[in-house]
PDB file of C-alpha atoms in Angstrom:
ATOM      1  CA  MET P   1      80.825 117.650  98.431  1.00 77.00           C
ATOM      2  CA  SER P   2      79.359 118.459 101.843  1.00 87.00           C
ATOM      3  CA  LEU P   3      80.353 121.376 104.008  1.00 90.00           C
ATOM      4  CA  PHE P   4      81.839 118.827 106.432  1.00 84.00           C
ATOM      5  CA  ALA P   5      84.077 117.425 103.700  1.00 86.00           C
ATOM      6  CA  GLU P   6      85.136 120.864 102.470  1.00 91.00           C
ATOM      7  CA  TYR P   7      86.084 121.922 106.002  1.00 91.00           C
ATOM      8  CA  TRP P   8      88.202 118.865 106.734  1.00 87.00           C
ATOM      9  CA  ARG P   9      89.838 118.783 103.274  1.00 89.00           C
ATOM     10  CA  GLU P  10      90.872 122.379 103.799  1.00 92.00           C
ATOM     11  CA  LYS P  11      92.596 121.246 106.997  1.00 90.00           C
ATOM     12  CA  GLY P  12      94.473 118.519 105.095  1.00 88.00           C
ATOM     13  CA  HIS P  13      92.352 115.514 105.997  1.00 91.00           C
ATOM     14  CA  LEU P  14      91.658 112.699 103.603  1.00 95.00           C
ATOM     15  CA  ILE P  15      87.881 112.511 102.940  1.00 95.00           C
ATOM     16  CA  VAL P  16      85.851 109.829 101.168  1.00 95.00           C
ATOM     17  CA  GLU P  17      82.168 110.680 100.885  1.00 94.00           C
ATOM     18  CA  THR P  18      79.273 108.955  99.124  1.00 94.00           C
ATOM     19  CA  GLN P  19      75.494 109.096  99.387  1.00 95.00           C
ATOM     20  CA  ARG P  20      75.724 106.148 101.782  1.00 96.00           C
ATOM     21  CA  GLY P  21      78.288 107.554 104.219  1.00 95.00           C
ATOM     22  CA  PHE P  22      81.726 109.042 104.720  1.00 94.00           C
ATOM     23  CA  MET P  23      85.140 108.432 106.193  1.00 95.00           C
ATOM     24  CA  SER P  24      87.709 111.042 107.142  1.00 95.00           C
ATOM     25  CA  ALA P  25      91.294 110.380 108.142  1.00 97.00           C
ATOM     26  CA  ILE P  26      94.392 112.212 109.256  1.00 96.00           C
ATOM     27  CA  ILE P  27      97.647 111.442 107.472  1.00 94.00           C
ATOM     28  CA  HIS P  28     100.728 111.654 109.674  1.00 94.00           C
ATOM     29  CA  GLY P  29     103.910 110.346 108.126  1.00 94.00           C
ATOM     30  CA  SER P  30     103.174 106.820 106.934  1.00 96.00           C
ATOM     31  CA  MET P  31     100.079 106.466 109.173  1.00 96.00           C
ATOM     32  CA  CYS P  32      96.496 106.919 108.012  1.00 97.00           C
ATOM     33  CA  TYR P  33      94.391 107.412 111.121  1.00 96.00           C
ATOM     34  CA  VAL P  34      90.592 107.317 110.718  1.00 96.00           C
ATOM     35  CA  ASP P  35      88.982 110.009 112.825  1.00 90.00           C
ATOM     36  CA  ASN P  36      85.371 110.009 111.563  1.00 90.00           C
ATOM     37  CA  PHE P  37      83.301 107.307 109.933  1.00 91.00           C
ATOM     38  CA  TYR P  38      79.585 106.991 109.294  1.00 92.00           C
ATOM     39  CA  VAL P  39      77.286 104.783 107.224  1.00 94.00           C
ATOM     40  CA  LYS P  40      73.580 105.626 107.124  1.00 96.00           C
ATOM     41  CA  PRO P  41      71.589 102.968 109.019  1.00 94.00           C
ATOM     42  CA  GLU P  42      69.709 101.797 105.928  1.00 97.00           C
ATOM     43  CA  TYR P  43      73.022 100.953 104.223  1.00 96.00           C
ATOM     44  CA  ARG P  44      74.651  99.054 107.088  1.00 90.00           C
ATOM     45  CA  GLY P  45      75.332  95.446 106.214  1.00 90.00           C
ATOM     46  CA  THR P  46      75.408  96.187 102.458  1.00 95.00           C
ATOM     47  CA  GLY P  47      79.177  96.433 101.973  1.00 92.00           C
ATOM     48  CA  SER P  48      79.124 100.243 102.119  1.00 95.00           C
ATOM     49  CA  ALA P  49      81.567 100.334 105.049  1.00 90.00           C
ATOM     50  CA  LEU P  50      83.962  98.101 103.147  1.00 90.00           C
ATOM     51  CA  GLN P  51      83.771 100.301 100.049  1.00 94.00           C
ATOM     52  CA  LEU P  52      84.467 103.467 102.057  1.00 95.00           C
ATOM     53  CA  THR P  53      87.365 101.723 103.801  1.00 93.00           C
ATOM     54  CA  LEU P  54      88.883 100.446 100.550  1.00 94.00           C
ATOM     55  CA  GLN P  55      88.608 103.892  98.933  1.00 96.00           C
ATOM     56  CA  THR P  56      90.233 105.501 101.964  1.00 96.00           C
ATOM     57  CA  ILE P  57      93.036 102.932 101.994  1.00 96.00           C
ATOM     58  CA  LYS P  58      93.682 103.517  98.291  1.00 97.00           C
ATOM     59  CA  GLN P  59      93.956 107.284  98.793  1.00 95.00           C
ATOM     60  CA  ALA P  60      96.175 106.725 101.846  1.00 97.00           C
ATOM     61  CA  LYS P  61      98.489 104.419  99.882  1.00 97.00           C
ATOM     62  CA  ASP P  62      98.625 107.005  97.092  1.00 96.00           C
ATOM     63  CA  ARG P  63      99.889 109.455  99.732  1.00 94.00           C
ATOM     64  CA  GLY P  64     102.583 107.038 100.904  1.00 96.00           C
ATOM     65  CA  CYS P  65     100.873 105.497 103.926  1.00 97.00           C
ATOM     66  CA  THR P  66     101.793 101.982 105.000  1.00 98.00           C
ATOM     67  CA  GLU P  67      99.623 101.719 108.142  1.00 98.00           C
ATOM     68  CA  PHE P  68      95.857 102.162 108.598  1.00 97.00           C
ATOM     69  CA  ALA P  69      94.470 102.683 112.115  1.00 98.00           C
ATOM     70  CA  ALA P  70      91.275 103.640 113.909  1.00 96.00           C
ATOM     71  CA  GLU P  71      89.984 103.954 117.436  1.00 95.00           C
ATOM     72  CA  VAL P  72      86.590 103.071 118.828  1.00 95.00           C
ATOM     73  CA  TYR P  73      85.339 104.551 122.062  1.00 96.00           C
ATOM     74  CA  LYS P  74      83.712 102.032 124.361  1.00 97.00           C
ATOM     75  CA  SER P  75      80.931 104.516 125.074  1.00 97.00           C
ATOM     76  CA  ASP P  76      79.817 104.249 121.421  1.00 95.00           C
ATOM     77  CA  PRO P  77      76.519 102.324 121.261  1.00 94.00           C
ATOM     78  CA  LEU P  78      77.864 100.536 118.161  1.00 89.00           C
ATOM     79  CA  TYR P  79      81.206  99.644 119.782  1.00 95.00           C
ATOM     80  CA  ASN P  80      80.923  95.840 119.385  1.00 95.00           C
ATOM     81  CA  TYR P  81      79.667  96.148 115.805  1.00 89.00           C
ATOM     82  CA  ILE P  82      82.475  98.538 114.842  1.00 91.00           C
ATOM     83  CA  VAL P  83      85.226  96.428 116.411  1.00 95.00           C
ATOM     84  CA  SER P  84      83.867  93.361 114.597  1.00 92.00           C
ATOM     85  CA  LEU P  85      83.961  95.338 111.322  1.00 88.00           C
ATOM     86  CA  HIS P  86      87.575  96.270 111.976  1.00 92.00           C
ATOM     87  CA  ARG P  87      88.451  92.616 112.526  1.00 93.00           C
ATOM     88  CA  HIS P  88      86.521  91.688 109.363  1.00 89.00           C
ATOM     89  CA  PHE P  89      88.683  94.214 107.470  1.00 89.00           C
ATOM     90  CA  GLY P  90      91.828  92.509 108.782  1.00 93.00           C
ATOM     91  CA  MET P  91      92.662  94.981 111.518  1.00 95.00           C
ATOM     92  CA  SER P  92      94.195  93.857 114.808  1.00 97.00           C
ATOM     93  CA  VAL P  93      93.798  95.400 118.240  1.00 97.00           C
ATOM     94  CA  ILE P  94      96.994  97.286 119.122  1.00 97.00           C
ATOM     95  CA  ASP P  95      95.729  99.060 122.244  1.00 97.00           C
ATOM     96  CA  ASP P  96      92.770  98.421 124.490  1.00 97.00           C
ATOM     97  CA  ASN P  97      91.985 100.337 127.657  1.00 97.00           C
ATOM     98  CA  GLU P  98      88.919 101.189 129.694  1.00 97.00           C
ATOM     99  CA  PHE P  99      87.919 104.006 127.312  1.00 97.00           C
ATOM    100  CA  LYS P 100      88.772 102.880 123.802  1.00 97.00           C
ATOM    101  CA  THR P 101      90.157 100.212 121.494  1.00 98.00           C
ATOM    102  CA  VAL P 102      92.688 101.035 118.779  1.00 97.00           C
ATOM    103  CA  THR P 103      92.999  98.783 115.751  1.00 97.00           C
ATOM    104  CA  SER P 104      95.530  98.801 112.932  1.00 97.00           C
ATOM    105  CA  LYS P 105      96.731  96.991 109.835  1.00 97.00           C
ATOM    106  CA  ARG P 106      99.538  97.317 107.307  1.00 97.00           C
ATOM    107  CA  ILE P 107      98.377  98.516 103.918  1.00 96.00           C
TER     108      ILE P 107
END
């Protein structure tokens, strides 16, 4: 486990980490809210993002979550790619403003 993962787990975050990338999320009531997500460039397009997402959703469900959400800042160079991934994973846009897009789905 990385120092990053240890730090955020200690603070109560849900962390999924592999050699290909990681996802961290905050659990608040029945909501699992992704706050950090990264897949190494050489593993993008290989299903690694889906695997991290599915593992995170499983852990969230195990903790009683019924909703999975994430936000993408429009300043992110990968904004369009990330939003398309969210849609591919079945997430819908629930908020969209000049700074960010928030997506969500029931789990």
